[in-house]
Coordinates of N, CA and C and ligand atoms in Angstrom, one line a residue:
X4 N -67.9 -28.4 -75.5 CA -67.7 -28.0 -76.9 C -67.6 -29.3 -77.8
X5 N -66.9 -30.4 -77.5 CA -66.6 -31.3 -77.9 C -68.3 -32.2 -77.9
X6 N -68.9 -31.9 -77.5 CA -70.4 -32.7 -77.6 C -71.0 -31.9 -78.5
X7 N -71.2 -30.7 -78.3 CA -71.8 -29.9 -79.3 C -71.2 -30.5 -80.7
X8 N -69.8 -30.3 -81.0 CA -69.4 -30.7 -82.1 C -70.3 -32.2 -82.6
X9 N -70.4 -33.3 -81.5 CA -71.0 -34.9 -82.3 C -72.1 -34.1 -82.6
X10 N -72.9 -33.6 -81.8 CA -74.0 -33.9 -82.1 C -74.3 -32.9 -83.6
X11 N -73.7 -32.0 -83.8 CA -74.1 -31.4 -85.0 C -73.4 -32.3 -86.3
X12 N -72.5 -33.2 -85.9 CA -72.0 -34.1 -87.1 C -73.6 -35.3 -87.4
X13 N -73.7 -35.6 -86.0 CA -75.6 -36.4 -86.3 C -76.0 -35.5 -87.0
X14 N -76.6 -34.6 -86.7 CA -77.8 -33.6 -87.2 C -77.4 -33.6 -88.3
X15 N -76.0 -33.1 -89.0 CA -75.6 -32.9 -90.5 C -75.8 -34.4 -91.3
X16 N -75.6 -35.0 -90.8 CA -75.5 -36.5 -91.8 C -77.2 -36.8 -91.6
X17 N -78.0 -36.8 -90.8 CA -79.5 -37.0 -91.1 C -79.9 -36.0 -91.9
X18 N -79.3 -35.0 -92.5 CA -80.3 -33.5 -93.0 C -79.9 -34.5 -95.0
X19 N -81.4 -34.4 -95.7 CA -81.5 -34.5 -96.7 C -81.5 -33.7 -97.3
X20 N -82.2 -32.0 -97.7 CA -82.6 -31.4 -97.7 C -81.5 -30.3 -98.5
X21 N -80.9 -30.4 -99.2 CA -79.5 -29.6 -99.5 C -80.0 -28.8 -100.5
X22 N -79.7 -27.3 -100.8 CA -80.2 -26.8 -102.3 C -78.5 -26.0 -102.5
X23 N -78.7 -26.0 -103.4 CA -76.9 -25.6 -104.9 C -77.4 -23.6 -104.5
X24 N -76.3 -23.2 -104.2 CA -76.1 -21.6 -104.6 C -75.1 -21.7 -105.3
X25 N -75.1 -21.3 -106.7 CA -73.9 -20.8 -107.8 C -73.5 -19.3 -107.4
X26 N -72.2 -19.2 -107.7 CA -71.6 -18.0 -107.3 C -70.5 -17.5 -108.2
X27 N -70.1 -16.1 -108.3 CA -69.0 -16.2 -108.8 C -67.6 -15.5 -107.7
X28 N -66.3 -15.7 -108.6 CA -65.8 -14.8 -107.4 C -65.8 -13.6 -107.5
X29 N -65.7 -12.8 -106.0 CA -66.1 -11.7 -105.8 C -67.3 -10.8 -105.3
X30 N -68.4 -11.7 -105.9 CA -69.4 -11.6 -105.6 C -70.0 -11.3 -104.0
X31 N -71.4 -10.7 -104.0 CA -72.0 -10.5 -102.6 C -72.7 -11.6 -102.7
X32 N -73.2 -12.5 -101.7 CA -74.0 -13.3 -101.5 C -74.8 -13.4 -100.6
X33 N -75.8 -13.8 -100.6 CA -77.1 -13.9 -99.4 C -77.8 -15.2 -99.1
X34 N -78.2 -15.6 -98.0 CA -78.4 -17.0 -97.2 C -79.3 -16.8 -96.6
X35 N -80.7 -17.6 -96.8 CA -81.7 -17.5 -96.1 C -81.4 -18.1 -94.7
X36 N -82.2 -17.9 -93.9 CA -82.1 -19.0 -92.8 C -83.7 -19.4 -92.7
X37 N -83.9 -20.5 -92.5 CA -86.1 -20.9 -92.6 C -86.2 -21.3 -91.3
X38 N -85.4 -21.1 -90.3 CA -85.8 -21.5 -88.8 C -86.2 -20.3 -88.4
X39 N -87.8 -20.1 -87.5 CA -88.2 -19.0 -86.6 C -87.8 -19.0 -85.7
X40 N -86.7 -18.1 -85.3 CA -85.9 -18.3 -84.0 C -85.7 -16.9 -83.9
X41 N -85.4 -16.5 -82.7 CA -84.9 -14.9 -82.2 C -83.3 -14.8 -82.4
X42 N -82.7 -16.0 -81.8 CA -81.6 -16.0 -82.1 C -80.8 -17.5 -83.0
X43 N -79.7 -17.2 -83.7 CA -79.2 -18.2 -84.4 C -77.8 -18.3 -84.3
X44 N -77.4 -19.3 -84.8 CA -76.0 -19.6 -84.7 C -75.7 -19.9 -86.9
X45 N -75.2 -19.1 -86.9 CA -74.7 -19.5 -88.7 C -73.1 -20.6 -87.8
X46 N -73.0 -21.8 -89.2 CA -72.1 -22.7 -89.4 C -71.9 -22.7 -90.8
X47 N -70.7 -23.3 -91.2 CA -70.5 -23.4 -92.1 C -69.4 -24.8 -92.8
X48 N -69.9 -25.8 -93.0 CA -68.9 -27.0 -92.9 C -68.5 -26.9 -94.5
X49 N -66.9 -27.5 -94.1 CA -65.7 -27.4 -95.3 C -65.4 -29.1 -94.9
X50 N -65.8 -30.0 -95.7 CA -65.3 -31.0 -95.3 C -64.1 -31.0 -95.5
X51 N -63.2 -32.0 -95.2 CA -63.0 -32.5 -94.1 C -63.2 -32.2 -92.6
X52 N -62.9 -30.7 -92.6 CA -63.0 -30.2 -91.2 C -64.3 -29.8 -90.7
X53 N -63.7 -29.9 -89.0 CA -65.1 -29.5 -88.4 C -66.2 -28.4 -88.7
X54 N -67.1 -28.5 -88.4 CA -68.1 -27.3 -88.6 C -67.0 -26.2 -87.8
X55 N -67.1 -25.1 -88.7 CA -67.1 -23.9 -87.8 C -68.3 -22.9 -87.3
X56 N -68.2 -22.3 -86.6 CA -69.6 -21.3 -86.0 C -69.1 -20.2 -86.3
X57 N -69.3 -19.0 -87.2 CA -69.3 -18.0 -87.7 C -69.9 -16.9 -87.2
X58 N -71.0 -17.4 -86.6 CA -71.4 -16.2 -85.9 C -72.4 -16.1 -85.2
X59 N -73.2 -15.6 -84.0 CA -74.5 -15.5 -83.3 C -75.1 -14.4 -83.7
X60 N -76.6 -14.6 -84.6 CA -76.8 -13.9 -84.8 C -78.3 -12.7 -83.8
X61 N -79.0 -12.1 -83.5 CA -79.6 -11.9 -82.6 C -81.1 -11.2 -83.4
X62 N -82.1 -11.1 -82.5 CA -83.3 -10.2 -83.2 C -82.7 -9.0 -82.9
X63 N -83.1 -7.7 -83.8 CA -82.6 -7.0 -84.1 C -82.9 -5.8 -82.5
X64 N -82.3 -5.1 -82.4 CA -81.5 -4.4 -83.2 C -79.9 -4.8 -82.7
X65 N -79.6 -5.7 -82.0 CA -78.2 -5.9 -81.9 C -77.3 -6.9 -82.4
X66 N -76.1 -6.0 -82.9 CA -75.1 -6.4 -84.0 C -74.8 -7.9 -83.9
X67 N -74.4 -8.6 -84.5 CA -74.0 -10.3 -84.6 C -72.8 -10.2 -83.0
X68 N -72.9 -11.4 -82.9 CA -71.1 -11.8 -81.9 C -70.4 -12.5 -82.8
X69 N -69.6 -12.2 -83.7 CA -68.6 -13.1 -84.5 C -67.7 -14.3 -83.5
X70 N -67.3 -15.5 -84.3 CA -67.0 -16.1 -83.3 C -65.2 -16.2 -83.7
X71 N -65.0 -15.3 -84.3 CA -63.4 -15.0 -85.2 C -63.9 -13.4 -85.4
X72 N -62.9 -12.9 -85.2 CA -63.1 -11.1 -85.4 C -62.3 -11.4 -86.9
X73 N -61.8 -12.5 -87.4 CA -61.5 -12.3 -88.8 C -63.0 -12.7 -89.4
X74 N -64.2 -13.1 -89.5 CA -65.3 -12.9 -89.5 C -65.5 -11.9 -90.1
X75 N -65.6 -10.9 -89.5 CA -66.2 -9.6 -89.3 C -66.7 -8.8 -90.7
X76 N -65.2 -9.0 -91.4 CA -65.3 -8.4 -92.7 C -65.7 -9.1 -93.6
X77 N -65.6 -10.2 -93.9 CA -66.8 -10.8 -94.5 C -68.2 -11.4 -93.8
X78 N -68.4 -11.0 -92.8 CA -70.0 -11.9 -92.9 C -71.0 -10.9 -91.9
X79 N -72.4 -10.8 -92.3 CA -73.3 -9.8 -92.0 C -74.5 -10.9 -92.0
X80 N -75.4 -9.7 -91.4 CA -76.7 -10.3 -91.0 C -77.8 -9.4 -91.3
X81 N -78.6 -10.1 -92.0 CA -80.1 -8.9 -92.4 C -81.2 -9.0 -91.8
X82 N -82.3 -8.7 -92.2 CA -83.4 -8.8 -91.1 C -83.7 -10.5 -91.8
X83 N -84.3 -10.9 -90.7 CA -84.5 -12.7 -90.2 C -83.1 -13.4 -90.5
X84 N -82.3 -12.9 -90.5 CA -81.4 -13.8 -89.9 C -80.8 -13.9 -90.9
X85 N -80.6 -13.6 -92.2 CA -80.0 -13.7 -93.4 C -78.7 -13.2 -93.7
X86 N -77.7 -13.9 -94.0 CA -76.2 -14.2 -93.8 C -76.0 -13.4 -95.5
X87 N -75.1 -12.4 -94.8 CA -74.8 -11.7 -96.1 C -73.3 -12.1 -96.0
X88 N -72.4 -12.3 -97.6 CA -71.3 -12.6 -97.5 C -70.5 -11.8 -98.7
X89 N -69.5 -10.9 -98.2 CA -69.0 -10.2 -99.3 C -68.2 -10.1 -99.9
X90 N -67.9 -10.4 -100.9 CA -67.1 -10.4 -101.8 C -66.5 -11.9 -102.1
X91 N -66.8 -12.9 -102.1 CA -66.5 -14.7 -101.7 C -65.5 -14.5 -102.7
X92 N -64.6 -15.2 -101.7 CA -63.3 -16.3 -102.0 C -63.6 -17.5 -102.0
X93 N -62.8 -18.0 -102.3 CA -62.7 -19.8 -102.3 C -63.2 -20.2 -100.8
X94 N -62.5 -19.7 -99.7 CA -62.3 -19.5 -98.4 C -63.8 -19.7 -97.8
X95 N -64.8 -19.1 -98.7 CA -66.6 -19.3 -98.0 C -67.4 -19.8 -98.8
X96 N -66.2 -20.8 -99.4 CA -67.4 -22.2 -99.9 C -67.4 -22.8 -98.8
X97 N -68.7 -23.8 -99.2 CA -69.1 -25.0 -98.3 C -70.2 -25.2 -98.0
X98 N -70.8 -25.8 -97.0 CA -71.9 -25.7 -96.9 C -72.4 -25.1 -95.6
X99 N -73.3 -24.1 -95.7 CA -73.9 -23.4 -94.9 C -75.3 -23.3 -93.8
X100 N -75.4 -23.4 -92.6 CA -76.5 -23.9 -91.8 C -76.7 -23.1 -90.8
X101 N -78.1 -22.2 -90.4 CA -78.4 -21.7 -89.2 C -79.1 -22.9 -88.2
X102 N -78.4 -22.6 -87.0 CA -78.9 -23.7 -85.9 C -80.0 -22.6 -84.7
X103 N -80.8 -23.3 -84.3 CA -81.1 -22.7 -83.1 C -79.8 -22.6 -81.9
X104 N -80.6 -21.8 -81.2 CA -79.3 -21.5 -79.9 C -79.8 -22.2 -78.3
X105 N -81.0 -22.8 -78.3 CA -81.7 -23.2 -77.6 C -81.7 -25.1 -77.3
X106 N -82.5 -25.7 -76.6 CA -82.3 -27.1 -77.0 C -84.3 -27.1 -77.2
X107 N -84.5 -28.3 -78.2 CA -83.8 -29.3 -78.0 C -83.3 -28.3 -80.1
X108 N -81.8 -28.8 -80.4 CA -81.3 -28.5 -81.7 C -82.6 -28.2 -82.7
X109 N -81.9 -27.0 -83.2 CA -82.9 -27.7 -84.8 C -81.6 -26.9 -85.8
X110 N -81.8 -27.6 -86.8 CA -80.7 -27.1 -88.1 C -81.7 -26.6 -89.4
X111 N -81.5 -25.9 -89.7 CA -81.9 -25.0 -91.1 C -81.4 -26.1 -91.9
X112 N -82.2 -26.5 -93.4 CA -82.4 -26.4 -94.9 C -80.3 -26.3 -94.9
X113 N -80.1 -27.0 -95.8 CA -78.5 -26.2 -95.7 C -78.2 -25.6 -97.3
X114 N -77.4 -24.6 -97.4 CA -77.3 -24.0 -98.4 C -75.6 -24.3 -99.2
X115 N -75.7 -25.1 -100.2 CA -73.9 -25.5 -100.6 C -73.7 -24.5 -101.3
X116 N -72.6 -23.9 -101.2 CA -72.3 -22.7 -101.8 C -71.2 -22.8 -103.0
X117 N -71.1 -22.6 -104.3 CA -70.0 -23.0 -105.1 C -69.7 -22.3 -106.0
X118 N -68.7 -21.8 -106.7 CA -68.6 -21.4 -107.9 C -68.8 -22.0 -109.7
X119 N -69.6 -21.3 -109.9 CA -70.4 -21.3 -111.2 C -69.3 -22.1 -112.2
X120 N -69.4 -23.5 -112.3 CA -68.4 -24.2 -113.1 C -67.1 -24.4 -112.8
X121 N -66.7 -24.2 -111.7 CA -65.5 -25.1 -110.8 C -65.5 -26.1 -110.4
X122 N -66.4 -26.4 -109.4 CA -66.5 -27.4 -108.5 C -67.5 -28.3 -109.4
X123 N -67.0 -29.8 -108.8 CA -68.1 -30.2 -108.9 C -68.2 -31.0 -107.5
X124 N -69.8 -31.5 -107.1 CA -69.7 -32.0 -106.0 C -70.3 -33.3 -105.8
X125 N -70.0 -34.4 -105.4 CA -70.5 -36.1 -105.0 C -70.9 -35.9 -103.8
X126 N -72.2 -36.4 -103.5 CA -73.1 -36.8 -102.5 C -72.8 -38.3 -102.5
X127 N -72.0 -39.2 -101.1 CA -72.1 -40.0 -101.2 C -72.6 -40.5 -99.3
X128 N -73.5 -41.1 -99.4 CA -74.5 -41.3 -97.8 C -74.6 -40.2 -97.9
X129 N -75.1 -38.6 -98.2 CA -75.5 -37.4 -97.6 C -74.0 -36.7 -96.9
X130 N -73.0 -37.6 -96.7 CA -71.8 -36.5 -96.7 C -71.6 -35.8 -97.7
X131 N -70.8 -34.7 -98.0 CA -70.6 -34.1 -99.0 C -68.8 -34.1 -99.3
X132 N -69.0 -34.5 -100.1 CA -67.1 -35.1 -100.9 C -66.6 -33.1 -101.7
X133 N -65.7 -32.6 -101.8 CA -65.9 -31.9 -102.6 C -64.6 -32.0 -103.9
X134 N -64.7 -31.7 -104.8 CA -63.7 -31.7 -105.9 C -63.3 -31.3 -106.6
X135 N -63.0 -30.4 -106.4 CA -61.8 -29.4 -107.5 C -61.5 -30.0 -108.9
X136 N -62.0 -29.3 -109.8 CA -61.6 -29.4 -111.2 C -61.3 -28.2 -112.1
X137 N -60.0 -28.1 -111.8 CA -59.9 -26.5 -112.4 C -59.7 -26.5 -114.4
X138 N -60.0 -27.7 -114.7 CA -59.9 -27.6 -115.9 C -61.3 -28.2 -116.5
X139 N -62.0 -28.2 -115.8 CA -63.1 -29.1 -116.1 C -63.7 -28.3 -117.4
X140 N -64.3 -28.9 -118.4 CA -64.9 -27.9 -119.3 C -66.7 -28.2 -119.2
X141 N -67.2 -27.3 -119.2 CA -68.8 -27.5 -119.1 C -69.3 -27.5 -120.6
Ligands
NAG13 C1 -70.8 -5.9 -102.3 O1 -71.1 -5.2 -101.1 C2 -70.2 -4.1 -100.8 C3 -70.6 -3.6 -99.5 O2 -72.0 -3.5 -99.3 C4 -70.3 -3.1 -101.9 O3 -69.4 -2.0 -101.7 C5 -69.9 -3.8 -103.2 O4 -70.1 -2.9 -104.3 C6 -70.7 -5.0 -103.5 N1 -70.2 -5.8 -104.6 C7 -70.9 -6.3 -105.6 C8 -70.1 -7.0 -106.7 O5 -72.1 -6.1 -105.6
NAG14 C1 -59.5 -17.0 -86.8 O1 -59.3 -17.2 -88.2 C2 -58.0 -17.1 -88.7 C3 -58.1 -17.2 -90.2 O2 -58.9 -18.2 -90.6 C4 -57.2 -18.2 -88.0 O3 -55.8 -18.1 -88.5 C5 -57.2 -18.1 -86.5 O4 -56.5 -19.2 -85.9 C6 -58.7 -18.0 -86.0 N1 -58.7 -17.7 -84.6 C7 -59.3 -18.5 -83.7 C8 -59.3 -18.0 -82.3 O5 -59.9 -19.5 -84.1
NAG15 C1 -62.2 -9.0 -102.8 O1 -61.2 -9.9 -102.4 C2 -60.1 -10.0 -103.3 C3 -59.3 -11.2 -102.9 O2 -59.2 -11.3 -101.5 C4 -59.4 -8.7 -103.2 O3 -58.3 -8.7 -104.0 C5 -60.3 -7.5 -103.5 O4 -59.7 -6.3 -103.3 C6 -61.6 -7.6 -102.7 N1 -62.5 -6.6 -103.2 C7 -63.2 -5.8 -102.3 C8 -64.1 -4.9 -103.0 O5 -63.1 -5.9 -101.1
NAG16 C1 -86.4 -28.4 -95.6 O1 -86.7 -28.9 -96.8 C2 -87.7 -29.8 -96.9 C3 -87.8 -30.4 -98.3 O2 -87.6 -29.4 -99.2 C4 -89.0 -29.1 -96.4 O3 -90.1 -30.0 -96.4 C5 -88.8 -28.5 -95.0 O4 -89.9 -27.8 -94.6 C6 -87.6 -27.7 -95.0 N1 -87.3 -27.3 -93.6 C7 -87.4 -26.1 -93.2 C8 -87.0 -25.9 -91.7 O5 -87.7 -25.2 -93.9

């Protein structure tokens, strides 16, 4: 487990490729995944902390494996692999990634997820810093 973890900290810090989803709270949200794979692994990194793995998702027709049964009620899966998330709290920001489940790795495009004039975020080396500014005025 502990290898799995470096090696997706490599894979994250080489990935250039980041695109902004604005959100508000409450809101339903939706996550492409661009990897052709039968099966996937959704992650979701909150810096400082580790990636977590949220979920396996499968070619249809059988249901996700949550990897937290607190999961469950927020996070879904649609056809190709697309991460539905309902109703977002603070709690499912971050940044978002489908991995293959196979070797050799591959990581999906990653998707930063934030609310619409809260956050703001610094790219510094391709880590991602994040920063609370609850009074920020746009
Ligand atoms: C989000 O999805 C849930 C369940 O599908 C639905 O009941 C709810 O109305 C949706 N909320 C919004 C804001 O679209
Ligand atoms: C599942 O998630 C909850 C809420 O984030 C957390 O308190 C709990 O420790 C997690 N369980 C496991 C097995 O990781
Ligand atoms: C959405 O989440 C908020 C905060 O957790 C909660 O108060 C609200 O009832 C939830 N709404 C739905 C439709 O689940
Ligand atoms: C990731 O984004 C780059 C640049 O936008 C694009 O060239 C590449 O095809 C994307 N990767 C996938 C797996 O879609």
């Amino acid at each position: 487990m502990k290898i799995i973890q470096l090696q997706l900290y490599v894979l994250i810090c080489c990935r250039a490729a980041v695109s902004d989803q604005l959100t508000d709270f409450g809101s339903n949200v939706t996550i492409n995944c661009d990897l052709d794979e039968n099966e996937v692994y959704w992650i979701l990194l909150k810096t400082p902390d580790p990636p977590t793995v949220i979920l396996r998702s499968f070619s249809k027709p059988k249901s996700p494996f949550y990897h937290n049964s607190t999961f469950r009620k927020k996070y879904s899966v649609q056809f190709k692999h697309r991460l539905v998330i309902n109703n977002v709290t603070a709690d499912e920001l971050g940044v978002y990634y489908c991995m293959n489940t196979g070797t050799p790795l591959k990581l999906s495009n990653s998707t930063r997820l934030h609310f619409t004039g809260e956050f703001i975020y610094f790219s510094i080396d391709q880590n991602i810093l994040m920063i609370s500014v609850n009074n920020y005025i746009c």
